[in-house]
Short mmCIF file of C-alpha atoms and ligand atoms in Angstrom, two decimals:
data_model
loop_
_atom_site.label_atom_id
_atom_site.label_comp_id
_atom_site.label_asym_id
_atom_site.label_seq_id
_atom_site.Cartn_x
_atom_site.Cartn_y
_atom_site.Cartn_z
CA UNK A 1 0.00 0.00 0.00
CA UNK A 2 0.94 3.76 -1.10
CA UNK A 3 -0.61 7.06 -1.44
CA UNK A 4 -0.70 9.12 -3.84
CA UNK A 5 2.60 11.17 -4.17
CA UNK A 6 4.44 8.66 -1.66
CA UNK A 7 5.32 5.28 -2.48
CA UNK A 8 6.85 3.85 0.56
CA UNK A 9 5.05 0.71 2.22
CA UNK A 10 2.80 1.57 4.98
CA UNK A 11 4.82 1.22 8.23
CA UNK A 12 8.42 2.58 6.74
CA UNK A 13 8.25 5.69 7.40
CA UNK A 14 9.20 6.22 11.23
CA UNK A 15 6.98 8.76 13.26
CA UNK A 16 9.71 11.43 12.89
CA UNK A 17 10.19 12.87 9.43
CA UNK A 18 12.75 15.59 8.68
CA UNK A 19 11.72 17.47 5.30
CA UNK A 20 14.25 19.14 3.08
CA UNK A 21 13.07 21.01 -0.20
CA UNK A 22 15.34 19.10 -2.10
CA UNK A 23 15.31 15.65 -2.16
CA UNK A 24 18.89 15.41 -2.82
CA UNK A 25 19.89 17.33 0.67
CA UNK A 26 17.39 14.41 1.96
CA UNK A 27 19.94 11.79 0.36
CA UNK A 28 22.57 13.98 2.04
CA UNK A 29 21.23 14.04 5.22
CA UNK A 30 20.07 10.30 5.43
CA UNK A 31 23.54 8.82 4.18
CA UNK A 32 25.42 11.90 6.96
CA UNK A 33 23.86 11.01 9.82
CA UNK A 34 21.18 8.00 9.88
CA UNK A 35 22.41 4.30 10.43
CA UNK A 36 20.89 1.39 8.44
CA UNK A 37 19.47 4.23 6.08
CA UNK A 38 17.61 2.56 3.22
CA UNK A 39 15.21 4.57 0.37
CA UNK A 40 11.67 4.14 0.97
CA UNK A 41 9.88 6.10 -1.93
CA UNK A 42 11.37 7.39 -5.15
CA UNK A 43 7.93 8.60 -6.59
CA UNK A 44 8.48 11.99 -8.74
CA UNK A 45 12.20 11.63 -7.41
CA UNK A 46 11.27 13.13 -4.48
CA UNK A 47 13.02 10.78 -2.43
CA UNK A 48 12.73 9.51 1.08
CA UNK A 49 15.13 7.88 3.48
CA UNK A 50 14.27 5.90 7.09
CA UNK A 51 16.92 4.67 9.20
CA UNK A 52 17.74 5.87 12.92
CA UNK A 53 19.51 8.54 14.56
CA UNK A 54 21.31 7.28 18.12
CA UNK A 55 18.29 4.68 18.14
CA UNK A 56 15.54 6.61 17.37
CA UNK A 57 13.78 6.01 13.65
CA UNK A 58 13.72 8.90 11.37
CA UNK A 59 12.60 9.06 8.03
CA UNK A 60 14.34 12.41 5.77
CA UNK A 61 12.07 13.20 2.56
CA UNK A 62 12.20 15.69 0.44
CA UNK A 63 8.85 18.69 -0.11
CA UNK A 64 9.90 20.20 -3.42
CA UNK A 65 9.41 24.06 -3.35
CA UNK A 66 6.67 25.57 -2.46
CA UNK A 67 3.09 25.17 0.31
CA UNK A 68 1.50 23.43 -2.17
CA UNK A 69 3.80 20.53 -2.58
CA UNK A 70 4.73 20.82 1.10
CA UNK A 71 1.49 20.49 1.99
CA UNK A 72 0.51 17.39 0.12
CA UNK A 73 3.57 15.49 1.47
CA UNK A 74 3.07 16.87 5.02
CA UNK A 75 -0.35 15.61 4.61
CA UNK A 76 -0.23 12.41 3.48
CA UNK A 77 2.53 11.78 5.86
CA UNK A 78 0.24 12.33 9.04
CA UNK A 79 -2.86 11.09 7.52
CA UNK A 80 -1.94 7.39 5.65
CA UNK A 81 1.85 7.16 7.39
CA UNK A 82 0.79 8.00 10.96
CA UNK A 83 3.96 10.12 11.31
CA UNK A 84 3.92 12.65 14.48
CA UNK A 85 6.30 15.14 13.95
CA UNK A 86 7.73 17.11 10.95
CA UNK A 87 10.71 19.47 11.23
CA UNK A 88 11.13 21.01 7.63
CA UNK A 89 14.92 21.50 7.89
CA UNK A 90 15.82 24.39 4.72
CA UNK A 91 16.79 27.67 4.04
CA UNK A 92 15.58 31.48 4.14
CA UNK A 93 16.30 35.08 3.09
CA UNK A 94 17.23 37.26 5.83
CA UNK A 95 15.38 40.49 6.59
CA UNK A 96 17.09 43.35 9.04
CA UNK A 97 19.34 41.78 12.19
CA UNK A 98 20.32 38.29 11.27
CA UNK A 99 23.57 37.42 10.08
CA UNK A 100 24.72 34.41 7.92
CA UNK A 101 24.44 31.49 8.58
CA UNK A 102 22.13 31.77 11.67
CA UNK A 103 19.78 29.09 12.54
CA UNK A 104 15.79 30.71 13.09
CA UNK A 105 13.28 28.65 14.18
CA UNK A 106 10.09 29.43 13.07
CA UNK A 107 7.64 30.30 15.92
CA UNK A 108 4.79 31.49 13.21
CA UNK A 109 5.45 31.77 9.57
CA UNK A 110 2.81 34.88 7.67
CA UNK A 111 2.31 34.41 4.14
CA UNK A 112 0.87 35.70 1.09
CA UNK A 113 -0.09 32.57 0.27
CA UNK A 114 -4.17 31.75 0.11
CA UNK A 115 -3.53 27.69 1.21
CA UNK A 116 -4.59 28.11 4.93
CA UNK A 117 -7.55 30.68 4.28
CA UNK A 118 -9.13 28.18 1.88
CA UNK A 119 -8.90 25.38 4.83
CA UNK A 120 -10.11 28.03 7.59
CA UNK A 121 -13.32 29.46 5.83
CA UNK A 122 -11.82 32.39 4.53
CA UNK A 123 -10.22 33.49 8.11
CA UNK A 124 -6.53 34.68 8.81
CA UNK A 125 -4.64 31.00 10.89
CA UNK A 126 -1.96 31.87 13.00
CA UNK A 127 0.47 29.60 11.85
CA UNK A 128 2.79 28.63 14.19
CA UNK A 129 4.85 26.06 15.33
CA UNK A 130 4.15 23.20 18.18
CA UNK A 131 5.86 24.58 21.32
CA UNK A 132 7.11 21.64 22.84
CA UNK A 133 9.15 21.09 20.02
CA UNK A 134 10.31 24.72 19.16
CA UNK A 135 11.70 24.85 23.11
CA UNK A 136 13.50 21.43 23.00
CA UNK A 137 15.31 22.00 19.31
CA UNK A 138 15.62 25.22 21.07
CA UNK A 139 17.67 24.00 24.04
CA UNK A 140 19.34 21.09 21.80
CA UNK A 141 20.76 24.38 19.57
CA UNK A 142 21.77 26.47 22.59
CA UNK A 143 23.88 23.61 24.14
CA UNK A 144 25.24 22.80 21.14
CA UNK A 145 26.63 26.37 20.90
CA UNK A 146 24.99 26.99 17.54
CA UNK A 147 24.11 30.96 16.76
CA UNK A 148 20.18 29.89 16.87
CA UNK A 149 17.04 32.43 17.31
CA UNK A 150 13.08 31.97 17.69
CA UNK A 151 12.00 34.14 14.96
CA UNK A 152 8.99 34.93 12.84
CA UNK A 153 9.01 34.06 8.97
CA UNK A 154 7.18 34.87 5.79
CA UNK A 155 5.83 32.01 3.27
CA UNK A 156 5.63 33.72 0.15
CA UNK A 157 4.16 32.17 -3.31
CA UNK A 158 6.88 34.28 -5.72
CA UNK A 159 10.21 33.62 -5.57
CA UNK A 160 10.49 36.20 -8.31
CA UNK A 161 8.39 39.23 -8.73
CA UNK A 162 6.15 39.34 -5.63
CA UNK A 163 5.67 41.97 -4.00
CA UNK A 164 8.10 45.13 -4.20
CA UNK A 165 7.24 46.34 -1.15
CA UNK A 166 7.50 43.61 1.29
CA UNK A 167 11.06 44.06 2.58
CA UNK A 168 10.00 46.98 4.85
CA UNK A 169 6.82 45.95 5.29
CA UNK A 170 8.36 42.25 6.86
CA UNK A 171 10.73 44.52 8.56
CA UNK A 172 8.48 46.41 10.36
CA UNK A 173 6.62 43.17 11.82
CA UNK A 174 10.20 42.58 13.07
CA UNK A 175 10.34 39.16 10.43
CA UNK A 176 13.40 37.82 9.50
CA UNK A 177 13.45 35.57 7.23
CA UNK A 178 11.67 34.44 4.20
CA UNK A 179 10.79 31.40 2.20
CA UNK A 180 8.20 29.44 0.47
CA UNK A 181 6.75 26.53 2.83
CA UNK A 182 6.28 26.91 6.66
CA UNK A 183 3.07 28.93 6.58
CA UNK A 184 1.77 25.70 4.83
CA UNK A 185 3.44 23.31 6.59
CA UNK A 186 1.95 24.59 10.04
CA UNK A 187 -1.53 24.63 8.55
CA UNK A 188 -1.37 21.34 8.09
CA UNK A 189 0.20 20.61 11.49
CA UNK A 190 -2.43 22.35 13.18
CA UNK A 191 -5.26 20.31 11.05
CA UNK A 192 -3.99 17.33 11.67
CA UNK A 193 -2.59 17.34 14.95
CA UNK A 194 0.79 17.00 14.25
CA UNK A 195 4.15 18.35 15.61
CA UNK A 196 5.73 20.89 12.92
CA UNK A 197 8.65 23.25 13.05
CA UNK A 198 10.95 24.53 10.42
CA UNK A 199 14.74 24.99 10.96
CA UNK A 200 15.93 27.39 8.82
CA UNK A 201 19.38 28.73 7.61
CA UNK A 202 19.94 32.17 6.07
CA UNK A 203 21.46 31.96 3.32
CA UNK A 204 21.40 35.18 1.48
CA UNK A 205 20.55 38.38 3.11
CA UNK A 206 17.34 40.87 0.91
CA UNK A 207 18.46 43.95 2.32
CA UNK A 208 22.60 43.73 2.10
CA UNK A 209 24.73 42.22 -0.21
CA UNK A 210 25.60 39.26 1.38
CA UNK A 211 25.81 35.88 0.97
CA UNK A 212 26.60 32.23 1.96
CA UNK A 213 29.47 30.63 0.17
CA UNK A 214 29.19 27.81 -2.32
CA UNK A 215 30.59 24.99 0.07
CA UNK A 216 29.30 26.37 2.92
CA UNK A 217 25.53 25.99 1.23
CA UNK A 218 26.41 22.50 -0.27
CA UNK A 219 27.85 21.51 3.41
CA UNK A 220 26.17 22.81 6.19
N1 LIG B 301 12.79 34.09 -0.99
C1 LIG B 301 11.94 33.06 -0.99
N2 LIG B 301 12.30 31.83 -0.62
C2 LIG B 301 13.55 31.63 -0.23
C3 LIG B 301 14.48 32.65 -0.20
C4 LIG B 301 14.08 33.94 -0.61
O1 LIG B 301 14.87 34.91 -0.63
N3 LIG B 301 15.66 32.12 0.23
C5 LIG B 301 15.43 30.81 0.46
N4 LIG B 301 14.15 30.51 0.19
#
């Protein structure tokens, strides 16, 4: 048995799924740092890894770009694979005081995106992520002396010609980074019950001229 977009065999997928946007960075991350890592679904080459980390089963897959294909795999992942708990693990834009390389964790993600008002009857969700999991990666960071902040993100639909105006306008909500899936992602958390937080790293910054290096992007 499968679903839809995800061809792995019901029960091989653990209860823990990290999600990359790019299901080569899941390869990456599965062969880097799970043991007894095997592929479980290659459907649309969006491929998807379980093995365990110190013990514990984890299954890396990849989202593609953007809420929409976020939000089907996040969905079908709670709803026919019984999984708990998705950290979306990718990268962001930086807006005003953030620096390189930081790590934000996304306590709510805005969005010009219309996904979560056509699940919520028109409404404006506050999409945010599960607290319990925010404070533990949170403390995990911190102790690992990693340069880590709770921040608030945008999910925007246009990577290229949105809107011209949203640097200052993100700026003045005091949000700091932006990308394309979280908003989406915690929808879906919140419908279904689910754990969800996204770990992002700023890569480029929108306001200054600055940006990660090539090998630090391909190996951090
Ligand atoms: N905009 C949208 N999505 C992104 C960006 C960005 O600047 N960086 C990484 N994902």
């Amino acid at each position: 048995m499968s679903t839809t977009h995800i061809a792995a065999e019901i029960g091989s997928i653990a209860p823990t799924v990290l999600l990359p946007g790019d299901p080569l960075r899941a390869r990456h991350i599965a062969t880097m740092f799970l043991d007894d890592c095997r592929e479980v679904s290659a459907r649309r080459n969006m491929l998807a890894f379980t093995g365990s980390y110190r013990g514990m089963p984890v299954t890396v897959m990849g989202s593609g770009m953007g809420i929409p294909s976020c939000a089907i795999y996040a969905t079908e992942l709670a709803r026919s694979y019984q999984v708990r708990r998705i950290v979306r693990v990718g990268t962001c834009g930086g807006i005003g005081d953030v620096a390189i390389g930081d790590l934000l964790l996304a306590q709510s993600a805005s969005t010009d995106s219309g996904f979560n008002r056509l699940h919520f009857g028109g409404h404006d969700l506050a999409a945010c992520a599960d607290f319990g999991l925010l404070q533990a990666v949170h403390e995990q960071a911190r102790r690992s002396n990693l340069a880590v902040r709770v921040a608030r993100v945008f999910s925007t639909d246009c990577f290229y010609d949105g809107d011209a105006n949203i640097l200052p306008l993100l700026a003045r909500h005091h949000i700091c980074g932006i990308e394309m899936e979280s908003a989406g992602l915690y929808g879906v958390a919140m419908r279904e019950n689910i754990q969800a937080l996204s770990v992002l790293t700023m890569t480029d910054h929108l306001q200054r001229d600055e940006h990660m290096a090539a090998d630090q992007r391909e190996h951090g």
